[in-house]
Amino acid sequence: ASDIATKAMDWFRQMFARQQDSFAKLMSGSASKWAVCPISAARSADVDDHLGVQDESLQEFQKEAYRHWTGHRSVVPGEDCSRPSGAGDAFRRAEFCSIAEMHADHLEKYTAENGSSEHFVCPLKPMLPAGEQLQVLLEKRGTCYLRMTAPQQQRHRWHFRGKFPARRQHDLVENSPRTEYELIKLMSAGAAGQATFGRLCSLEELLAQSRFCELPGIE
């Protein structure tokens, strides 16, 4: 009796396996929308303008939820790097490693009390804690990274507000790689987000006079 039941279950799974795969692919790529009920038809447009009707974060999690059937691979932030296109000759040998996808007015727009719009960006999915993200970058042996010095952060208005969670965390500003940023090599990374690194020189200096960036020999 047990053999008959086992064979019946196997036949049942095989019969519906293809339908499960098709359904999973359909659901993982579907658009997710919010429904706010009850609400008058006159205010539905206002809700769409402020809340939005499509949740892009949920879409990303849907892909991960159905990965058993679709084969979707969730990439660890900073794990995959690619060569940029149109970045200029100075970065022809460089690679860009994405650690987050930032969206403006995400999850919803924010309007101040005076009626002005607050301009900000937020990650599409929660970012890795600093310690875990540094560990991912540390595992890329033989890789140097560009780093902004404190004066450069002030000049380009790139402020860290992680110690003040009530403040706006990410401004809507562009931070493209620049040759003036210094090259560093990660040496260690702790779980709390602290790191040690070796400093070289700026990419601009390395390209112009590389011999001044080399460590002096000791005899």
PDB file of C-alpha atoms in Angstrom:
ATOM      1  CA  ALA A   1       0.000   0.000   0.000  1.00  0.00           C
ATOM      2  CA  SER A   2       2.848   2.350   0.845  1.00  0.00           C
ATOM      3  CA  ASP A   3       4.496   1.737  -2.563  1.00  0.00           C
ATOM      4  CA  ILE A   4       1.232   2.529  -4.354  1.00  0.00           C
ATOM      5  CA  ALA A   5       0.838   5.747  -2.361  1.00  0.00           C
ATOM      6  CA  THR A   6       4.436   6.772  -3.091  1.00  0.00           C
ATOM      7  CA  LYS A   7       4.035   6.163  -6.827  1.00  0.00           C
ATOM      8  CA  ALA A   8       0.765   8.080  -6.826  1.00  0.00           C
ATOM      9  CA  MET A   9       2.414  11.059  -5.149  1.00  0.00           C
ATOM     10  CA  ASP A  10       5.330  10.979  -7.616  1.00  0.00           C
ATOM     11  CA  TRP A  11       2.933  10.884 -10.547  1.00  0.00           C
ATOM     12  CA  PHE A  12       0.958  13.758  -9.051  1.00  0.00           C
ATOM     13  CA  ARG A  13       4.088  15.877  -8.584  1.00  0.00           C
ATOM     14  CA  GLN A  14       5.324  15.205 -12.122  1.00  0.00           C
ATOM     15  CA  MET A  15       1.941  16.093 -13.576  1.00  0.00           C
ATOM     16  CA  PHE A  16       1.826  19.506 -11.873  1.00  0.00           C
ATOM     17  CA  ALA A  17       5.563  20.319 -11.794  1.00  0.00           C
ATOM     18  CA  ARG A  18       5.489  22.106 -15.149  1.00  0.00           C
ATOM     19  CA  GLN A  19       2.441  24.100 -14.117  1.00  0.00           C
ATOM     20  CA  GLN A  20       4.180  25.080 -10.871  1.00  0.00           C
ATOM     21  CA  ASP A  21       7.247  26.292 -12.776  1.00  0.00           C
ATOM     22  CA  SER A  22       5.139  28.349 -15.173  1.00  0.00           C
ATOM     23  CA  PHE A  23       3.105  29.822 -12.346  1.00  0.00           C
ATOM     24  CA  ALA A  24       6.264  30.693 -10.374  1.00  0.00           C
ATOM     25  CA  LYS A  25       7.807  32.489 -13.366  1.00  0.00           C
ATOM     26  CA  LEU A  26       4.559  34.400 -13.874  1.00  0.00           C
ATOM     27  CA  MET A  27       4.317  35.469 -10.234  1.00  0.00           C
ATOM     28  CA  SER A  28       8.013  36.347  -9.800  1.00  0.00           C
ATOM     29  CA  GLY A  29       7.858  38.773 -12.709  1.00  0.00           C
ATOM     30  CA  SER A  30       4.462  40.251 -11.916  1.00  0.00           C
ATOM     31  CA  ALA A  31       3.873  43.815 -10.755  1.00  0.00           C
ATOM     32  CA  SER A  32       2.819  44.283  -7.133  1.00  0.00           C
ATOM     33  CA  LYS A  33       0.388  47.037  -6.297  1.00  0.00           C
ATOM     34  CA  TRP A  34      -1.109  48.462  -3.145  1.00  0.00           C
ATOM     35  CA  ALA A  35      -4.878  48.543  -2.676  1.00  0.00           C
ATOM     36  CA  VAL A  36      -6.219  50.992  -0.094  1.00  0.00           C
ATOM     37  CA  CYS A  37      -9.852  50.343   0.815  1.00  0.00           C
ATOM     38  CA  PRO A  38     -12.312  51.814   1.412  1.00  0.00           C
ATOM     39  CA  ILE A  39     -11.595  55.114  -0.309  1.00  0.00           C
ATOM     40  CA  SER A  40     -13.619  57.503  -2.399  1.00  0.00           C
ATOM     41  CA  ALA A  41     -12.984  57.687  -6.130  1.00  0.00           C
ATOM     42  CA  ALA A  42     -12.288  61.404  -5.823  1.00  0.00           C
ATOM     43  CA  ARG A  43      -9.217  60.793  -3.638  1.00  0.00           C
ATOM     44  CA  SER A  44      -7.795  57.744  -5.419  1.00  0.00           C
ATOM     45  CA  ALA A  45      -5.511  59.902  -7.584  1.00  0.00           C
ATOM     46  CA  ASP A  46      -4.119  61.636  -4.488  1.00  0.00           C
ATOM     47  CA  VAL A  47      -3.326  58.287  -2.899  1.00  0.00           C
ATOM     48  CA  ASP A  48      -1.504  57.131  -6.048  1.00  0.00           C
ATOM     49  CA  ASP A  49       0.542  60.334  -6.132  1.00  0.00           C
ATOM     50  CA  HIS A  50       1.667  60.023  -2.510  1.00  0.00           C
ATOM     51  CA  LEU A  51       1.792  56.290  -1.900  1.00  0.00           C
ATOM     52  CA  GLY A  52       2.368  54.896  -5.377  1.00  0.00           C
ATOM     53  CA  VAL A  53       0.680  51.848  -6.840  1.00  0.00           C
ATOM     54  CA  GLN A  54       3.700  49.641  -7.472  1.00  0.00           C
ATOM     55  CA  ASP A  55       5.947  48.302  -4.757  1.00  0.00           C
ATOM     56  CA  GLU A  56       9.350  47.702  -6.347  1.00  0.00           C
ATOM     57  CA  SER A  57      10.811  46.337  -3.120  1.00  0.00           C
ATOM     58  CA  LEU A  58       8.146  43.630  -2.959  1.00  0.00           C
ATOM     59  CA  GLN A  59       8.860  42.741  -6.577  1.00  0.00           C
ATOM     60  CA  GLU A  60      12.483  42.013  -5.706  1.00  0.00           C
ATOM     61  CA  PHE A  61      11.475  39.837  -2.770  1.00  0.00           C
ATOM     62  CA  GLN A  62       8.993  37.989  -4.991  1.00  0.00           C
ATOM     63  CA  LYS A  63      11.813  36.960  -7.295  1.00  0.00           C
ATOM     64  CA  GLU A  64      13.717  35.547  -4.347  1.00  0.00           C
ATOM     65  CA  ALA A  65      10.619  33.792  -2.999  1.00  0.00           C
ATOM     66  CA  TYR A  66      10.101  31.870  -6.262  1.00  0.00           C
ATOM     67  CA  ARG A  67      13.782  31.180  -6.957  1.00  0.00           C
ATOM     68  CA  HIS A  68      13.305  27.440  -6.276  1.00  0.00           C
ATOM     69  CA  TRP A  69      11.238  27.169  -9.458  1.00  0.00           C
ATOM     70  CA  THR A  70      12.610  30.023 -11.573  1.00  0.00           C
ATOM     71  CA  GLY A  71      16.330  29.587 -10.875  1.00  0.00           C
ATOM     72  CA  HIS A  72      16.653  33.254  -9.919  1.00  0.00           C
ATOM     73  CA  ARG A  73      20.034  33.955  -8.284  1.00  0.00           C
ATOM     74  CA  SER A  74      20.168  36.627  -5.643  1.00  0.00           C
ATOM     75  CA  VAL A  75      23.533  38.387  -5.868  1.00  0.00           C
ATOM     76  CA  VAL A  76      25.231  39.538  -2.675  1.00  0.00           C
ATOM     77  CA  PRO A  77      25.779  43.335  -2.863  1.00  0.00           C
ATOM     78  CA  GLY A  78      29.311  44.052  -4.025  1.00  0.00           C
ATOM     79  CA  GLU A  79      29.933  40.477  -5.154  1.00  0.00           C
ATOM     80  CA  ASP A  80      29.545  41.019  -8.894  1.00  0.00           C
ATOM     81  CA  CYS A  81      31.602  43.733 -10.581  1.00  0.00           C
ATOM     82  CA  SER A  82      31.579  44.838 -14.211  1.00  0.00           C
ATOM     83  CA  ARG A  83      33.601  47.125 -16.425  1.00  0.00           C
ATOM     84  CA  PRO A  84      31.852  50.453 -17.015  1.00  0.00           C
ATOM     85  CA  SER A  85      31.035  51.753 -20.455  1.00  0.00           C
ATOM     86  CA  GLY A  86      31.775  55.374 -21.297  1.00  0.00           C
ATOM     87  CA  ALA A  87      33.622  56.077 -18.031  1.00  0.00           C
ATOM     88  CA  GLY A  88      36.673  57.589 -19.723  1.00  0.00           C
ATOM     89  CA  ASP A  89      40.258  56.480 -20.292  1.00  0.00           C
ATOM     90  CA  ALA A  90      41.180  56.921 -16.619  1.00  0.00           C
ATOM     91  CA  PHE A  91      38.786  54.107 -15.651  1.00  0.00           C
ATOM     92  CA  ARG A  92      39.335  51.785 -18.605  1.00  0.00           C
ATOM     93  CA  ARG A  93      40.844  49.125 -16.308  1.00  0.00           C
ATOM     94  CA  ALA A  94      38.443  49.751 -13.432  1.00  0.00           C
ATOM     95  CA  GLU A  95      35.402  47.771 -12.371  1.00  0.00           C
ATOM     96  CA  PHE A  96      32.231  49.015 -10.719  1.00  0.00           C
ATOM     97  CA  CYS A  97      30.805  46.936  -7.856  1.00  0.00           C
ATOM     98  CA  SER A  98      27.165  47.695  -7.077  1.00  0.00           C
ATOM     99  CA  ILE A  99      26.242  47.557  -3.387  1.00  0.00           C
ATOM    100  CA  ALA A 100      22.770  49.131  -3.616  1.00  0.00           C
ATOM    101  CA  GLU A 101      20.165  50.367  -6.076  1.00  0.00           C
ATOM    102  CA  MET A 102      18.927  53.774  -4.963  1.00  0.00           C
ATOM    103  CA  HIS A 103      15.501  55.140  -5.908  1.00  0.00           C
ATOM    104  CA  ALA A 104      14.224  58.680  -5.491  1.00  0.00           C
ATOM    105  CA  ASP A 105      11.157  59.222  -3.260  1.00  0.00           C
ATOM    106  CA  HIS A 106      11.243  55.590  -2.164  1.00  0.00           C
ATOM    107  CA  LEU A 107       9.122  54.185  -0.571  1.00  0.00           C
ATOM    108  CA  GLU A 108       6.898  57.245  -0.919  1.00  0.00           C
ATOM    109  CA  LYS A 109       7.195  60.982  -1.399  1.00  0.00           C
ATOM    110  CA  TYR A 110       7.566  63.207   1.634  1.00  0.00           C
ATOM    111  CA  THR A 111       6.188  66.728   1.833  1.00  0.00           C
ATOM    112  CA  ALA A 112       7.296  69.132   4.545  1.00  0.00           C
ATOM    113  CA  GLU A 113       4.867  71.205   6.600  1.00  0.00           C
ATOM    114  CA  ASN A 114       5.492  74.250   4.409  1.00  0.00           C
ATOM    115  CA  GLY A 115       4.408  72.306   1.306  1.00  0.00           C
ATOM    116  CA  SER A 116       7.890  71.823  -0.182  1.00  0.00           C
ATOM    117  CA  SER A 117       9.000  68.399  -1.381  1.00  0.00           C
ATOM    118  CA  GLU A 118      11.818  66.641   0.434  1.00  0.00           C
ATOM    119  CA  HIS A 119      14.366  65.313  -2.078  1.00  0.00           C
ATOM    120  CA  PHE A 120      15.943  62.042  -0.991  1.00  0.00           C
ATOM    121  CA  VAL A 121      16.821  58.543  -2.173  1.00  0.00           C
ATOM    122  CA  CYS A 122      16.534  55.186  -0.418  1.00  0.00           C
ATOM    123  CA  PRO A 123      17.808  51.712  -1.315  1.00  0.00           C
ATOM    124  CA  LEU A 124      15.408  49.468  -3.193  1.00  0.00           C
ATOM    125  CA  LYS A 125      16.276  46.630  -0.795  1.00  0.00           C
ATOM    126  CA  PRO A 126      17.795  46.908   2.696  1.00  0.00           C
ATOM    127  CA  MET A 127      21.553  47.364   2.489  1.00  0.00           C
ATOM    128  CA  LEU A 128      23.983  44.998   4.164  1.00  0.00           C
ATOM    129  CA  PRO A 129      25.332  46.062   7.560  1.00  0.00           C
ATOM    130  CA  ALA A 130      28.653  47.870   7.246  1.00  0.00           C
ATOM    131  CA  GLY A 131      30.665  44.973   8.668  1.00  0.00           C
ATOM    132  CA  GLU A 132      29.169  42.405   6.280  1.00  0.00           C
ATOM    133  CA  GLN A 133      29.580  44.713   3.267  1.00  0.00           C
ATOM    134  CA  LEU A 134      33.221  45.384   4.087  1.00  0.00           C
ATOM    135  CA  GLN A 135      33.819  41.651   4.432  1.00  0.00           C
ATOM    136  CA  VAL A 136      32.452  41.057   0.917  1.00  0.00           C
ATOM    137  CA  LEU A 137      34.789  43.704  -0.495  1.00  0.00           C
ATOM    138  CA  LEU A 138      37.696  42.377   1.569  1.00  0.00           C
ATOM    139  CA  GLU A 139      37.403  38.964  -0.099  1.00  0.00           C
ATOM    140  CA  LYS A 140      38.296  40.505  -3.475  1.00  0.00           C
ATOM    141  CA  ARG A 141      42.028  39.893  -3.241  1.00  0.00           C
ATOM    142  CA  GLY A 142      44.335  42.191  -5.140  1.00  0.00           C
ATOM    143  CA  THR A 143      41.683  44.892  -5.509  1.00  0.00           C
ATOM    144  CA  CYS A 144      42.064  48.567  -4.650  1.00  0.00           C
ATOM    145  CA  TYR A 145      39.135  50.906  -4.057  1.00  0.00           C
ATOM    146  CA  LEU A 146      38.576  54.626  -4.500  1.00  0.00           C
ATOM    147  CA  ARG A 147      37.962  56.518  -1.271  1.00  0.00           C
ATOM    148  CA  MET A 148      36.844  60.060  -0.571  1.00  0.00           C
ATOM    149  CA  THR A 149      38.906  61.918   2.000  1.00  0.00           C
ATOM    150  CA  ALA A 150      37.175  64.033   4.662  1.00  0.00           C
ATOM    151  CA  PRO A 151      37.804  67.341   2.801  1.00  0.00           C
ATOM    152  CA  GLN A 152      36.451  65.782  -0.409  1.00  0.00           C
ATOM    153  CA  GLN A 153      33.315  64.648   1.405  1.00  0.00           C
ATOM    154  CA  GLN A 154      32.728  68.213   2.580  1.00  0.00           C
ATOM    155  CA  ARG A 155      33.420  69.693  -0.855  1.00  0.00           C
ATOM    156  CA  HIS A 156      31.065  67.315  -2.673  1.00  0.00           C
ATOM    157  CA  ARG A 157      28.470  67.372   0.157  1.00  0.00           C
ATOM    158  CA  TRP A 158      28.660  63.642   0.715  1.00  0.00           C
ATOM    159  CA  HIS A 159      27.713  63.361   4.381  1.00  0.00           C
ATOM    160  CA  PHE A 160      27.430  60.282   6.571  1.00  0.00           C
ATOM    161  CA  ARG A 161      24.460  60.469   8.950  1.00  0.00           C
ATOM    162  CA  GLY A 162      24.338  56.852  10.087  1.00  0.00           C
ATOM    163  CA  LYS A 163      24.769  57.893  13.728  1.00  0.00           C
ATOM    164  CA  PHE A 164      21.681  60.112  13.468  1.00  0.00           C
ATOM    165  CA  PRO A 165      18.831  57.866  12.234  1.00  0.00           C
ATOM    166  CA  ALA A 166      16.214  60.625  12.601  1.00  0.00           C
ATOM    167  CA  ARG A 167      17.942  62.707   9.911  1.00  0.00           C
ATOM    168  CA  ARG A 168      17.748  62.236   6.142  1.00  0.00           C
ATOM    169  CA  GLN A 169      20.224  59.471   5.364  1.00  0.00           C
ATOM    170  CA  HIS A 170      20.728  59.744   1.592  1.00  0.00           C
ATOM    171  CA  ASP A 171      20.625  63.019  -0.353  1.00  0.00           C
ATOM    172  CA  LEU A 172      19.542  63.129  -3.972  1.00  0.00           C
ATOM    173  CA  VAL A 173      23.014  63.972  -5.308  1.00  0.00           C
ATOM    174  CA  GLU A 174      25.300  62.338  -7.833  1.00  0.00           C
ATOM    175  CA  ASN A 175      28.615  60.876  -6.722  1.00  0.00           C
ATOM    176  CA  SER A 176      30.454  59.738  -9.812  1.00  0.00           C
ATOM    177  CA  PRO A 177      33.974  58.301  -9.443  1.00  0.00           C
ATOM    178  CA  ARG A 178      36.692  60.930  -9.750  1.00  0.00           C
ATOM    179  CA  THR A 179      40.402  60.569 -10.377  1.00  0.00           C
ATOM    180  CA  GLU A 180      41.094  62.885  -7.431  1.00  0.00           C
ATOM    181  CA  TYR A 181      39.900  60.204  -4.964  1.00  0.00           C
ATOM    182  CA  GLU A 182      42.638  58.218  -3.274  1.00  0.00           C
ATOM    183  CA  LEU A 183      43.322  54.527  -3.805  1.00  0.00           C
ATOM    184  CA  ILE A 184      43.153  52.255  -0.776  1.00  0.00           C
ATOM    185  CA  LYS A 185      43.619  48.542  -0.071  1.00  0.00           C
ATOM    186  CA  LEU A 186      41.394  46.945   2.575  1.00  0.00           C
ATOM    187  CA  MET A 187      43.456  45.071   5.140  1.00  0.00           C
ATOM    188  CA  SER A 188      40.831  43.924   7.648  1.00  0.00           C
ATOM    189  CA  ALA A 189      37.141  44.383   8.436  1.00  0.00           C
ATOM    190  CA  GLY A 190      35.340  43.934  11.755  1.00  0.00           C
ATOM    191  CA  ALA A 191      31.750  42.912  12.440  1.00  0.00           C
ATOM    192  CA  ALA A 192      30.952  46.340  13.906  1.00  0.00           C
ATOM    193  CA  GLY A 193      31.924  48.103  10.670  1.00  0.00           C
ATOM    194  CA  GLN A 194      35.435  49.201  11.579  1.00  0.00           C
ATOM    195  CA  ALA A 195      38.161  48.587   9.005  1.00  0.00           C
ATOM    196  CA  THR A 196      41.870  49.055   8.478  1.00  0.00           C
ATOM    197  CA  PHE A 197      43.257  49.969   5.078  1.00  0.00           C
ATOM    198  CA  GLY A 198      46.451  50.998   3.392  1.00  0.00           C
ATOM    199  CA  ARG A 199      46.548  54.338   1.591  1.00  0.00           C
ATOM    200  CA  LEU A 200      48.334  54.828  -1.722  1.00  0.00           C
ATOM    201  CA  CYS A 201      47.814  58.024  -3.697  1.00  0.00           C
ATOM    202  CA  SER A 202      45.043  59.396  -5.857  1.00  0.00           C
ATOM    203  CA  LEU A 203      44.245  57.766  -9.192  1.00  0.00           C
ATOM    204  CA  GLU A 204      45.128  61.055 -10.873  1.00  0.00           C
ATOM    205  CA  GLU A 205      48.607  61.023  -9.329  1.00  0.00           C
ATOM    206  CA  LEU A 206      49.096  57.358 -10.164  1.00  0.00           C
ATOM    207  CA  LEU A 207      48.320  57.939 -13.832  1.00  0.00           C
ATOM    208  CA  ALA A 208      50.434  61.099 -14.084  1.00  0.00           C
ATOM    209  CA  GLN A 209      53.521  60.153 -12.017  1.00  0.00           C
ATOM    210  CA  SER A 210      53.275  56.532 -10.923  1.00  0.00           C
ATOM    211  CA  ARG A 211      56.851  56.469  -9.577  1.00  0.00           C
ATOM    212  CA  PHE A 212      55.865  58.847  -6.770  1.00  0.00           C
ATOM    213  CA  CYS A 213      53.197  56.375  -5.635  1.00  0.00           C
ATOM    214  CA  GLU A 214      55.611  53.464  -5.229  1.00  0.00           C
ATOM    215  CA  LEU A 215      56.912  52.577  -1.787  1.00  0.00           C
ATOM    216  CA  PRO A 216      60.575  53.479  -1.333  1.00  0.00           C
ATOM    217  CA  GLY A 217      62.984  50.606  -1.092  1.00  0.00           C
ATOM    218  CA  ILE A 218      64.832  49.966   2.149  1.00  0.00           C
ATOM    219  CA  GLU A 219      68.477  48.934   1.871  1.00  0.00           C
TER     220      GLU A 219
END
